[in-house]
CSV table of C-alpha atoms and ligand atoms in Angstrom, one decimal:
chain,number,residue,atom,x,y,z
A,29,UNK,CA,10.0,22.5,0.5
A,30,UNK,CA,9.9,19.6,-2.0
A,31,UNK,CA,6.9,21.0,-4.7
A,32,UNK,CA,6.1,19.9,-7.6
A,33,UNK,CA,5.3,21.6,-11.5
A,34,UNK,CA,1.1,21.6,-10.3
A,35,UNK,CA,1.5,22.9,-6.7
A,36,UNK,CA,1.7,20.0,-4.9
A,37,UNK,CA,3.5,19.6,-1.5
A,38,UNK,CA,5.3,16.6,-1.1
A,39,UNK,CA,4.7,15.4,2.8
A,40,UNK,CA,4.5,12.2,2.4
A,41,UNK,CA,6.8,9.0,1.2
A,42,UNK,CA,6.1,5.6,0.6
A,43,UNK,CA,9.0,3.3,0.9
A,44,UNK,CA,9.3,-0.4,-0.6
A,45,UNK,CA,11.7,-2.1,1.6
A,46,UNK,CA,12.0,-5.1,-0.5
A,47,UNK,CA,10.8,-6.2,-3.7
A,48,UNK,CA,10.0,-10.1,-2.4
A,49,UNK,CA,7.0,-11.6,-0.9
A,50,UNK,CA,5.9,-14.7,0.9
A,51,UNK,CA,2.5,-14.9,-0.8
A,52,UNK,CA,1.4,-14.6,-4.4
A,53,UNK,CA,-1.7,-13.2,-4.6
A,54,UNK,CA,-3.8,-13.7,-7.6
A,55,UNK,CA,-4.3,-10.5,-9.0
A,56,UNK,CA,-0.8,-9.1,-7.8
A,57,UNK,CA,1.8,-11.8,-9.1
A,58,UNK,CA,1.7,-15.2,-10.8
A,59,UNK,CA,2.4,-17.8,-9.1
A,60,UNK,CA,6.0,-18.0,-9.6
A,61,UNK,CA,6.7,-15.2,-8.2
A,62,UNK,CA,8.8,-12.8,-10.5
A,63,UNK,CA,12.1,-12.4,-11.2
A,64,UNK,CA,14.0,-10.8,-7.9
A,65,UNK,CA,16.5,-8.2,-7.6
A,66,UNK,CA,19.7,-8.8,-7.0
A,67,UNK,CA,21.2,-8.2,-3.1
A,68,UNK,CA,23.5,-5.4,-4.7
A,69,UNK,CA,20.8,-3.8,-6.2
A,70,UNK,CA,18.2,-3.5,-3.1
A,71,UNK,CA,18.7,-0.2,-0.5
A,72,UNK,CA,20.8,-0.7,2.3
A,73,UNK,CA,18.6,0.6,5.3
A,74,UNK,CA,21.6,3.3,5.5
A,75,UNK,CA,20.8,4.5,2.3
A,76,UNK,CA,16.9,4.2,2.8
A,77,UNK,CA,17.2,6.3,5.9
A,78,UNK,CA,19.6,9.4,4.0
A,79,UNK,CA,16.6,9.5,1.5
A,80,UNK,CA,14.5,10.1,4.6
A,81,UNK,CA,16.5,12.6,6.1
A,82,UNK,CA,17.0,14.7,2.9
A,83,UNK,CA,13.3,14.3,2.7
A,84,UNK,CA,12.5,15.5,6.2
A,85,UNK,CA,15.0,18.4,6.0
A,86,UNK,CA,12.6,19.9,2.8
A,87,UNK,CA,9.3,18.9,4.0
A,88,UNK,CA,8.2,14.9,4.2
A,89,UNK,CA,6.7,14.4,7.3
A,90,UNK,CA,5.3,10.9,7.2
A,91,UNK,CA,6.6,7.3,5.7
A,92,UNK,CA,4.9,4.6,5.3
A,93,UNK,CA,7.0,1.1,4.6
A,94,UNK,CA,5.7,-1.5,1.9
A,95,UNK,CA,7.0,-3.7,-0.5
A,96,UNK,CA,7.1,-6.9,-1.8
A,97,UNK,CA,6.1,-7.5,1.8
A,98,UNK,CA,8.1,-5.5,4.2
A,99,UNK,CA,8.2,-8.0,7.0
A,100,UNK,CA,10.2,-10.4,5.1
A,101,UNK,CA,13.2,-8.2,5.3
A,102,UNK,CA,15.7,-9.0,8.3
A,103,UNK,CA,15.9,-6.4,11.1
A,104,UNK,CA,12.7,-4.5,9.8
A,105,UNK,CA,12.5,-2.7,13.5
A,106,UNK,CA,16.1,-1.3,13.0
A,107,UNK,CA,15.1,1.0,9.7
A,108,UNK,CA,11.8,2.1,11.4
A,109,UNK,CA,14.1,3.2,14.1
A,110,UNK,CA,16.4,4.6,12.0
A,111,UNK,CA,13.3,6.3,10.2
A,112,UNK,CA,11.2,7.4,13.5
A,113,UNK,CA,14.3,9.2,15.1
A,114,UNK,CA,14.9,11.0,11.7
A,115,UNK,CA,14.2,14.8,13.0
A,116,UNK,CA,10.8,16.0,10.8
A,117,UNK,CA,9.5,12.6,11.1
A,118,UNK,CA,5.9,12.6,12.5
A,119,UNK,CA,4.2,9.2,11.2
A,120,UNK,CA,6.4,5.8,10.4
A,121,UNK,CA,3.6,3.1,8.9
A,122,UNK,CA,3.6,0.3,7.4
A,123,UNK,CA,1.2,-2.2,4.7
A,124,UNK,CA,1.5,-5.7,5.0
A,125,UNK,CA,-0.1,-8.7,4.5
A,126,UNK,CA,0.3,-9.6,8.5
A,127,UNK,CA,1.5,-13.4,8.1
A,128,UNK,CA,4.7,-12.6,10.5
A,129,UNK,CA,2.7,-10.0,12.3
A,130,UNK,CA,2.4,-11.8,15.4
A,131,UNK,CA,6.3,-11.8,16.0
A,132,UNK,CA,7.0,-8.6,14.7
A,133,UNK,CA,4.3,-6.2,16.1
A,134,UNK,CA,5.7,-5.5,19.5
A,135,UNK,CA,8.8,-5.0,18.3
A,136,UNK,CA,8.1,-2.7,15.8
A,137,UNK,CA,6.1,-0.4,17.9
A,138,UNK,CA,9.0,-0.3,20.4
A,139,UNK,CA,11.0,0.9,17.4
A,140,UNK,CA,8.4,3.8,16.7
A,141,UNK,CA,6.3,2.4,14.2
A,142,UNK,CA,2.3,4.1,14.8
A,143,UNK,CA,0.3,2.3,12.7
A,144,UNK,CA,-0.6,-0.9,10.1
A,145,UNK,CA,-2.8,-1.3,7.3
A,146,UNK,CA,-3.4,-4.9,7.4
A,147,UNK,CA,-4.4,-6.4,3.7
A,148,UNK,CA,-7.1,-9.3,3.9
A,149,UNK,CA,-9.5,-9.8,1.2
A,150,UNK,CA,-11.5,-12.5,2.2
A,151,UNK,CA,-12.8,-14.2,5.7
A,152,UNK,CA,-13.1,-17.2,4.6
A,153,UNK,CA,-9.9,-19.4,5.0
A,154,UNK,CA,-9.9,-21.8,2.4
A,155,UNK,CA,-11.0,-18.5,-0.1
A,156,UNK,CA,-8.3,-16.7,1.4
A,157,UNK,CA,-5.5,-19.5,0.5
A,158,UNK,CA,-6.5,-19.6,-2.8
A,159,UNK,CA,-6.2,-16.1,-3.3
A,160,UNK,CA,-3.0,-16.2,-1.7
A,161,UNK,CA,-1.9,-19.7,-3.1
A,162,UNK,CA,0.1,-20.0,-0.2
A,163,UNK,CA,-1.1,-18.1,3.0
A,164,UNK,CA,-3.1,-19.5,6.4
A,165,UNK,CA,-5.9,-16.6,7.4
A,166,UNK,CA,-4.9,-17.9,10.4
A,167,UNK,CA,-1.5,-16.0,10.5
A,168,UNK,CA,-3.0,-12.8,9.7
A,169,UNK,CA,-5.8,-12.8,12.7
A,170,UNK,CA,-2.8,-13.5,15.0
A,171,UNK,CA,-0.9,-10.9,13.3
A,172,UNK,CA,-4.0,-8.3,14.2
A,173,UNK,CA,-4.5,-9.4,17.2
A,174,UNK,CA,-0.7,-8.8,18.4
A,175,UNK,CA,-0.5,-5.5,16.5
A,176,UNK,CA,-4.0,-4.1,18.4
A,177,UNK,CA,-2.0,-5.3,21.9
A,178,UNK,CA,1.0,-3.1,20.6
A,179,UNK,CA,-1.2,-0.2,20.2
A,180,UNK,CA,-0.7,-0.2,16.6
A,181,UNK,CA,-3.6,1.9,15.9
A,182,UNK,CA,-6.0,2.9,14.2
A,183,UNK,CA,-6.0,-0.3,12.2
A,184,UNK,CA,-6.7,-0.3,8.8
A,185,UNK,CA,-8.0,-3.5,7.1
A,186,UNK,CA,-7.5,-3.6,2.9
A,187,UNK,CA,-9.9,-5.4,0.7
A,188,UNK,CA,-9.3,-5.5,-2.9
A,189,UNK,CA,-12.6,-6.3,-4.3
A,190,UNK,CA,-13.3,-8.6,-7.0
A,191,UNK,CA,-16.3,-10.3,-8.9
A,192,UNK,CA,-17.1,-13.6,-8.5
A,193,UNK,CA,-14.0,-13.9,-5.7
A,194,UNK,CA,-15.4,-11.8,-2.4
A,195,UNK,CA,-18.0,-9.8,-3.5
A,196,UNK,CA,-20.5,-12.1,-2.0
A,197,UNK,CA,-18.3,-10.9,1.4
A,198,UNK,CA,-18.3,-7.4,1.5
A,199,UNK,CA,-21.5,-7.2,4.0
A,200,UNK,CA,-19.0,-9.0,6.8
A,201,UNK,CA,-15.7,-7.7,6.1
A,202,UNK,CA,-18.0,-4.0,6.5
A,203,UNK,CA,-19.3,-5.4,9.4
A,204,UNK,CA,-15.6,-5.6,10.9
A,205,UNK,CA,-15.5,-2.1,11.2
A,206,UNK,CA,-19.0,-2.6,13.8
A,207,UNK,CA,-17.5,-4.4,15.9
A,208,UNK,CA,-13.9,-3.3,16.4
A,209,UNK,CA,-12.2,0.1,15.9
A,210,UNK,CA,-10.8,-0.8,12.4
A,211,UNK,CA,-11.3,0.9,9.2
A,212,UNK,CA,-12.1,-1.6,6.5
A,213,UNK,CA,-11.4,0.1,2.8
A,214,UNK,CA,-12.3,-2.0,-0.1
A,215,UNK,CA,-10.1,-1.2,-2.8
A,216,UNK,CA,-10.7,-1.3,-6.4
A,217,UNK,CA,-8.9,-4.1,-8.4
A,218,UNK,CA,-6.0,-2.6,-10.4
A,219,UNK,CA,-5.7,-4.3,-13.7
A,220,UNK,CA,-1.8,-4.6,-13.8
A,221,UNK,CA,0.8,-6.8,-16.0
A,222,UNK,CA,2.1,-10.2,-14.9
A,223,UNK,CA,-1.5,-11.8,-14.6
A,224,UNK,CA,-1.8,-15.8,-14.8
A,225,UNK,CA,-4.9,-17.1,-14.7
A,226,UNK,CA,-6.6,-17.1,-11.5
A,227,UNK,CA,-7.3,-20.5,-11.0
A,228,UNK,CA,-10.3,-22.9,-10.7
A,229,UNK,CA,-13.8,-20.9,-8.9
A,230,UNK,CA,-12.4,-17.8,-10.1
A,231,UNK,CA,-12.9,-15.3,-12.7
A,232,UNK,CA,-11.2,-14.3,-15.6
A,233,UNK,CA,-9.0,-11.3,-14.4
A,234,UNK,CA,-11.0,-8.5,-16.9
A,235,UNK,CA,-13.9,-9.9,-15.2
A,236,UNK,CA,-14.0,-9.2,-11.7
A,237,UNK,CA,-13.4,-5.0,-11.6
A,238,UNK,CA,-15.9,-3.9,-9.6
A,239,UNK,CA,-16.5,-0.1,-9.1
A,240,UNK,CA,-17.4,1.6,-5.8
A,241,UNK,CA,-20.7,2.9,-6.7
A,242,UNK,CA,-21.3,-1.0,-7.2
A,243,UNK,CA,-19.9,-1.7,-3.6
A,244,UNK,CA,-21.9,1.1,-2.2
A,245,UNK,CA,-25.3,-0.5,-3.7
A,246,UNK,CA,-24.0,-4.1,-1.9
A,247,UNK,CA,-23.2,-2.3,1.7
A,248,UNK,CA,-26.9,-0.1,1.5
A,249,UNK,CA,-28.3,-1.7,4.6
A,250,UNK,CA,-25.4,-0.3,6.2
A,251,UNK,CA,-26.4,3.0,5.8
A,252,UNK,CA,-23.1,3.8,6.1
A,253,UNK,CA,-22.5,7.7,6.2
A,254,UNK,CA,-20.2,9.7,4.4
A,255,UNK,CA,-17.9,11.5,6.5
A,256,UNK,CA,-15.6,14.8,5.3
A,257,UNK,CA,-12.5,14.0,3.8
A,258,UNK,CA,-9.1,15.5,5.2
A,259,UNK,CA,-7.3,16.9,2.1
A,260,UNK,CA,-4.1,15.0,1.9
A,261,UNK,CA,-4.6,12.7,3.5
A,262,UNK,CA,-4.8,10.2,1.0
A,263,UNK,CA,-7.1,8.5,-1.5
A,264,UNK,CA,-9.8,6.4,0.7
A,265,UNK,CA,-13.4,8.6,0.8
A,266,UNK,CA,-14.6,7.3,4.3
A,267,UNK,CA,-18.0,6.7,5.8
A,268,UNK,CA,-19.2,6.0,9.8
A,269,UNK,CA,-21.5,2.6,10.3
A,270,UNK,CA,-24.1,3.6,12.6
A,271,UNK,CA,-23.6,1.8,15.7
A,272,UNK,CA,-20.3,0.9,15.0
A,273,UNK,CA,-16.8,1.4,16.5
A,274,UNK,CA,-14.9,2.0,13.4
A,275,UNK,CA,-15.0,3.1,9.8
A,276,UNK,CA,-15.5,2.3,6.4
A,277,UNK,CA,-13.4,3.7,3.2
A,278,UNK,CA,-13.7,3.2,-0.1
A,279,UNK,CA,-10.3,3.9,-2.4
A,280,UNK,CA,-10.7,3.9,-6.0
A,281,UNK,CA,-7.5,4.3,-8.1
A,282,UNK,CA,-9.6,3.7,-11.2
A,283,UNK,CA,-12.2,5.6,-11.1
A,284,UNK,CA,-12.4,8.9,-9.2
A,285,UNK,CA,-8.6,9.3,-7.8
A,286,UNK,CA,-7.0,12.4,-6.2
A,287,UNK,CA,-4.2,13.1,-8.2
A,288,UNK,CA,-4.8,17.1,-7.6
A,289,UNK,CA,-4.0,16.3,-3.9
A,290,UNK,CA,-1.2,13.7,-4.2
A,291,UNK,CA,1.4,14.9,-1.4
A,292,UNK,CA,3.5,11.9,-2.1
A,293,UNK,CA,6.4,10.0,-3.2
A,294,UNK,CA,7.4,6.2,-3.9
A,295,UNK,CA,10.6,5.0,-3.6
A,296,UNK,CA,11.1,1.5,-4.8
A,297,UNK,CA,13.6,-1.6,-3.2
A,298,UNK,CA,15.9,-0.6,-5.6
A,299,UNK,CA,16.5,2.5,-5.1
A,300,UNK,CA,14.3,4.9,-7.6
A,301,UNK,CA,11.7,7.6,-7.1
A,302,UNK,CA,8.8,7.1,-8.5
A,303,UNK,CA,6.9,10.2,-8.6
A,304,UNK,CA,3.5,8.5,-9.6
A,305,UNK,CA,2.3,5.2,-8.9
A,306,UNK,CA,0.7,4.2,-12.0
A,307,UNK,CA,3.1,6.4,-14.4
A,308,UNK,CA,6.6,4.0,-15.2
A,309,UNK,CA,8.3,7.0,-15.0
A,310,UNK,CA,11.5,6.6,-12.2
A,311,UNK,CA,14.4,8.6,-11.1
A,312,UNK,CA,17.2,6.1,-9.9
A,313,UNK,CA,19.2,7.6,-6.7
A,314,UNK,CA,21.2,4.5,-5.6
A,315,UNK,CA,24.1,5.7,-8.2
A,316,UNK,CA,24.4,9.3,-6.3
A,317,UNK,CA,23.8,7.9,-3.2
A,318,UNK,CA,27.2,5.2,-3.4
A,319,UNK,CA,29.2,8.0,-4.9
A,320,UNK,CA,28.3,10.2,-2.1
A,321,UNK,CA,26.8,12.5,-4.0
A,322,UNK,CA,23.6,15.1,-3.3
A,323,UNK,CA,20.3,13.3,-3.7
A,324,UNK,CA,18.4,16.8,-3.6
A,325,UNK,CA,19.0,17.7,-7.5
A,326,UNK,CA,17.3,14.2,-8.1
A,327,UNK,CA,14.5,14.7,-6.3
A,328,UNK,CA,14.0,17.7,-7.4
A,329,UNK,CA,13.8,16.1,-11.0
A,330,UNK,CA,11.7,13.6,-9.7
A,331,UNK,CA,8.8,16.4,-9.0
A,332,UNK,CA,9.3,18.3,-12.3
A,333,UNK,CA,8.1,14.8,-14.0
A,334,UNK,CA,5.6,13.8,-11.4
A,335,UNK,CA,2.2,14.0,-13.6
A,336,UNK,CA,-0.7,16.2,-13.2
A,337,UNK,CA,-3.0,13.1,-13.1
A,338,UNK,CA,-2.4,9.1,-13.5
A,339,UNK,CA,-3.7,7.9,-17.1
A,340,UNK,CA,-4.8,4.4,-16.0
A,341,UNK,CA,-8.5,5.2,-17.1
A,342,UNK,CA,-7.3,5.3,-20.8
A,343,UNK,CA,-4.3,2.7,-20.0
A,344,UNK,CA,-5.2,-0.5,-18.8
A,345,UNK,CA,-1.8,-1.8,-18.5
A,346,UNK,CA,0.5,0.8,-18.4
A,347,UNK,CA,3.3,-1.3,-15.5
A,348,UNK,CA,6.6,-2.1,-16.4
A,349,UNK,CA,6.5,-3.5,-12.8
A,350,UNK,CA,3.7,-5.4,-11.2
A,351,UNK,CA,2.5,-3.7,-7.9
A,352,UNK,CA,4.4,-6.0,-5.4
A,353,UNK,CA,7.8,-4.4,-7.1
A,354,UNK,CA,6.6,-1.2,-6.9
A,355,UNK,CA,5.1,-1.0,-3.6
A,356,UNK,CA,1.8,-0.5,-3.9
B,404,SAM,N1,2.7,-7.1,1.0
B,404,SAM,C1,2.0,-6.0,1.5
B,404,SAM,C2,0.5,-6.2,1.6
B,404,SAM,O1,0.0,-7.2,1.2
B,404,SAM,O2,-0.2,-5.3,2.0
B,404,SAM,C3,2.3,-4.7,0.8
B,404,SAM,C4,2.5,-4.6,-0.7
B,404,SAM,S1,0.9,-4.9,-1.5
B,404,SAM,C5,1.5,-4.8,-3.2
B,404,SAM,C6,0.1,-3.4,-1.2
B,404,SAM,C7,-1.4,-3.4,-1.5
B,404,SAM,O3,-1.6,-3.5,-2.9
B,404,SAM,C8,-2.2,-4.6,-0.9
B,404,SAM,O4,-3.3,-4.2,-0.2
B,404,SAM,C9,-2.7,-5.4,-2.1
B,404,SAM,O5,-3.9,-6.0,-1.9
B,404,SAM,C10,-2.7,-4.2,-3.1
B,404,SAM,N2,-2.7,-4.7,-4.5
B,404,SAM,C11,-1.9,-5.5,-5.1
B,404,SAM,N3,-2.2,-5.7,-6.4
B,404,SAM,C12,-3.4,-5.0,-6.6
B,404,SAM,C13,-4.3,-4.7,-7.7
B,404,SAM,N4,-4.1,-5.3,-8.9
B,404,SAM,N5,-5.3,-3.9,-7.5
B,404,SAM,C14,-5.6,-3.3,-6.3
B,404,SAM,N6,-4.8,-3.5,-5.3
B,404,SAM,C15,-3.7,-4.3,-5.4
C-alpha cells in the first residue's frame, strides 16, 4: 500500500493531462496565458497510464483528470480508456471547464469515464466572459447538458467565490442544486502567483476572498442542512436544500482544510508528483520512466515528503506554478 510518514492512505490520484487552456480566468492566469511546456516535456498517455497501473497495483483506486484544461488534449477518450481498464481502477473523473463538453461527453463515457465536475462561476453571460476573457456561458450549458445525457453523474458544478465579482449570485447558483441533481460547491478563492489585474468592474485580487462562514450567512434562507461527511472523500463539507434534488458543498482550502485525511496524489503534465497541492515540493518521474526504470522508489519518496498539513494560512503565495499548471 502506498502510505505516507502521518498515516495516510493514498487512494486517490489527480492527473493534469496538460498544462494549456482555452480560457484565462481571472484569478487563475493572466491574460497571456503563461509560458507552455515544451511537447517533449508533457506525459505521453503511455507513460500517464504506467503511473496508473503502478499506482493501482499498491492501492489508488480512483483518478480524476485535470489540467490546464483536460479537454484540449487530442484523443482525451483514449487515456481514460487506457486508465478505466487499468485493473484496481474503480472511479476515472474528470474537472473541466465544459467549453468542448458537448462533443466530448459521449465519448468519454463510452471510454469509462463516471463522472464531471463542471467549473462555472457565474450565470450571467456577459459576467462570465469577463471572468473568462475569452469563454461563451453558452458552451458550458451545452457541455452539461450533453454530459447529464451521457449519464455523467452526479454532476458537480464549481464556484470559486469572489467579492464584488459573483457574490451578489450565490443565492441562484445554490438554487441549481433545487432544481436539478447537481451538487454546486462554492469554492474559496486561492490567492496564487501570476495575478494581473482583474480588469474594469472587478476587484482588486486581495479584495475579493470571501470565507465560507460568510457564504453560509448569504445562502441562510436556504436553510440548507449539513449532511455527514464521508472521510476521504475529499475536501467539500456538504449540505441538502430542502426541497431540492441535489446538494450543496462548501470547500475551503484556506480556511478549515483536511489535510489529516488527504488520501491523494497530483501528478502534473510534466511528469512530477506532487504530494501536496499547495506545498512546491515535486518528485519528477518522467526521467525513470524513459529509461525504463521502477517508478515505485519515487513514489515512495514522494509520500515521505508529502506534509502533515498545507501552510497556505501563513503563506499567501507560496506557487512556483499557478493552479492551471498544477492541476488544481
Ligand atoms: N480547466 C479545468 C477547470 O476549469 O475546471 C481544470 C483546471 S482548473 C485549474 C481546476 C479548478 O481550479 C477550477 O474549478 C478553477 O475554478 C479552480 N481554481 C483555479 N484558480 C483558483 C484559485 N485561485 N482559487 C480557487 N480555485 C481556483
Amino acid at each position: 500500500m502506498l502510505r505516507d510518514t502521518f498515516g495516510r492512505q493514498i487512494e486517490y490520484l489527480r492527473i493534469s493531462v496538460t498544462d494549456r487552456c482555452n480560457l484565462r480566468c481571472v484569478y487563475c492566469m493572466p491574460p497571456e496565458g503563461v509560458e507552455k511546456l515544451g511537447h517533449e516535456k508533457i506525459m505521453h498517455f503511455e507513460e500517464i497510464a504506467e503511473v496508473v497501473r503502478v499506482a493501482a497495483q499498491y492501492g489508488v483506486r480512483a483518478v480524476r483528470l485535470t489540467g490546464g484544461e483536460p479537454l484540449v488534449r487530442k484523443e482525451l477518450p483514449r487515456l481514460v480508456r487506457m486508465i478505466a481498464e487499468t485493473p484496481g481502477i474503480e472511479d476515472v473523473s474528470l474537472t473541466t471547464n465544459g467549453i468542448l463538453l458537448a462533443d466530448l461527453a459521449a465519448p468519454l463515457a463510452e471510454a469509462g469515464l463516471k463522472r464531471v465536475n463542471v467549473s462555472l462561476d457565474t450565470l450571467d453571460a456577459d459576467k462570465f466572459t469577463r471572468i473568462t476573457r475569452v469563454g461563451s456561458i453558452e458552451n458550458v450549458w451545452q457541455g452539461i447538458a450533453a454530459a447529464e445525457k451521457a449519464g455523467l453523474a452526479p454532476l458537480k458544478i464549481n464556484v470559486v467565490t469572489m467579492r464584488g465579482v459573483n457574490d451578489d449570485e450565490l443565492m441562484d447558483m445554490a438554487l441549481l442544486a433545487k432544481e436539478h441533481p447537481w451538487t454546486v460547491r462554492f469554492i474559496e478563492l486561492m490567492p496564487v502567483k501570476n495575478q494581473a489585474p482583474w480588469g474594469p468592474g472587478f476587484p482588486e485580487p486581495e479584495n475579493a476572498y470571501i470565507s465560507i462562514q460568510e457564504m453560509l450567512q448569504i445562502l441562510e434562507p436556504l436553510h440548507l442542512e449539513p449532511l455527514t461527511r464521508k472521510v476521504g472523500l475529499g475536501p467539500a463539507r456538504e449540505y441538502s436544500l430542502p426541497g431540492g434534488m441535489g446538494k450543496v458543498g462548501f470547500i475551503s482550502p484556506v480556511g478549515d482544510h483536511f489535510c489529516a485525511e488527504c488520501n491523494r496524489l497530483r501528478l502534473t503534465a510534466d511528469g512530477n508528483i506532487r504530494p501536496c497541492l499547495l506545498s512546491d515540493v515535486e518528485i519528477p518521474l518522467l526521467p525513470a520512466l524513459r529509461a525504463g526504470e521502477s517508478i515505485l522508489p519515487l513514489l515512495q519518496q514522494a509520500l515521505r515528503v508529502k506534509p502533515e498539513g498545507h501552510t497556505l494560512a501563513e503563506h499567501i503565495t507560496p506557487h512556483g506554478r499557478c493552479m492551471q499548471q498544477i492541476g488544481g
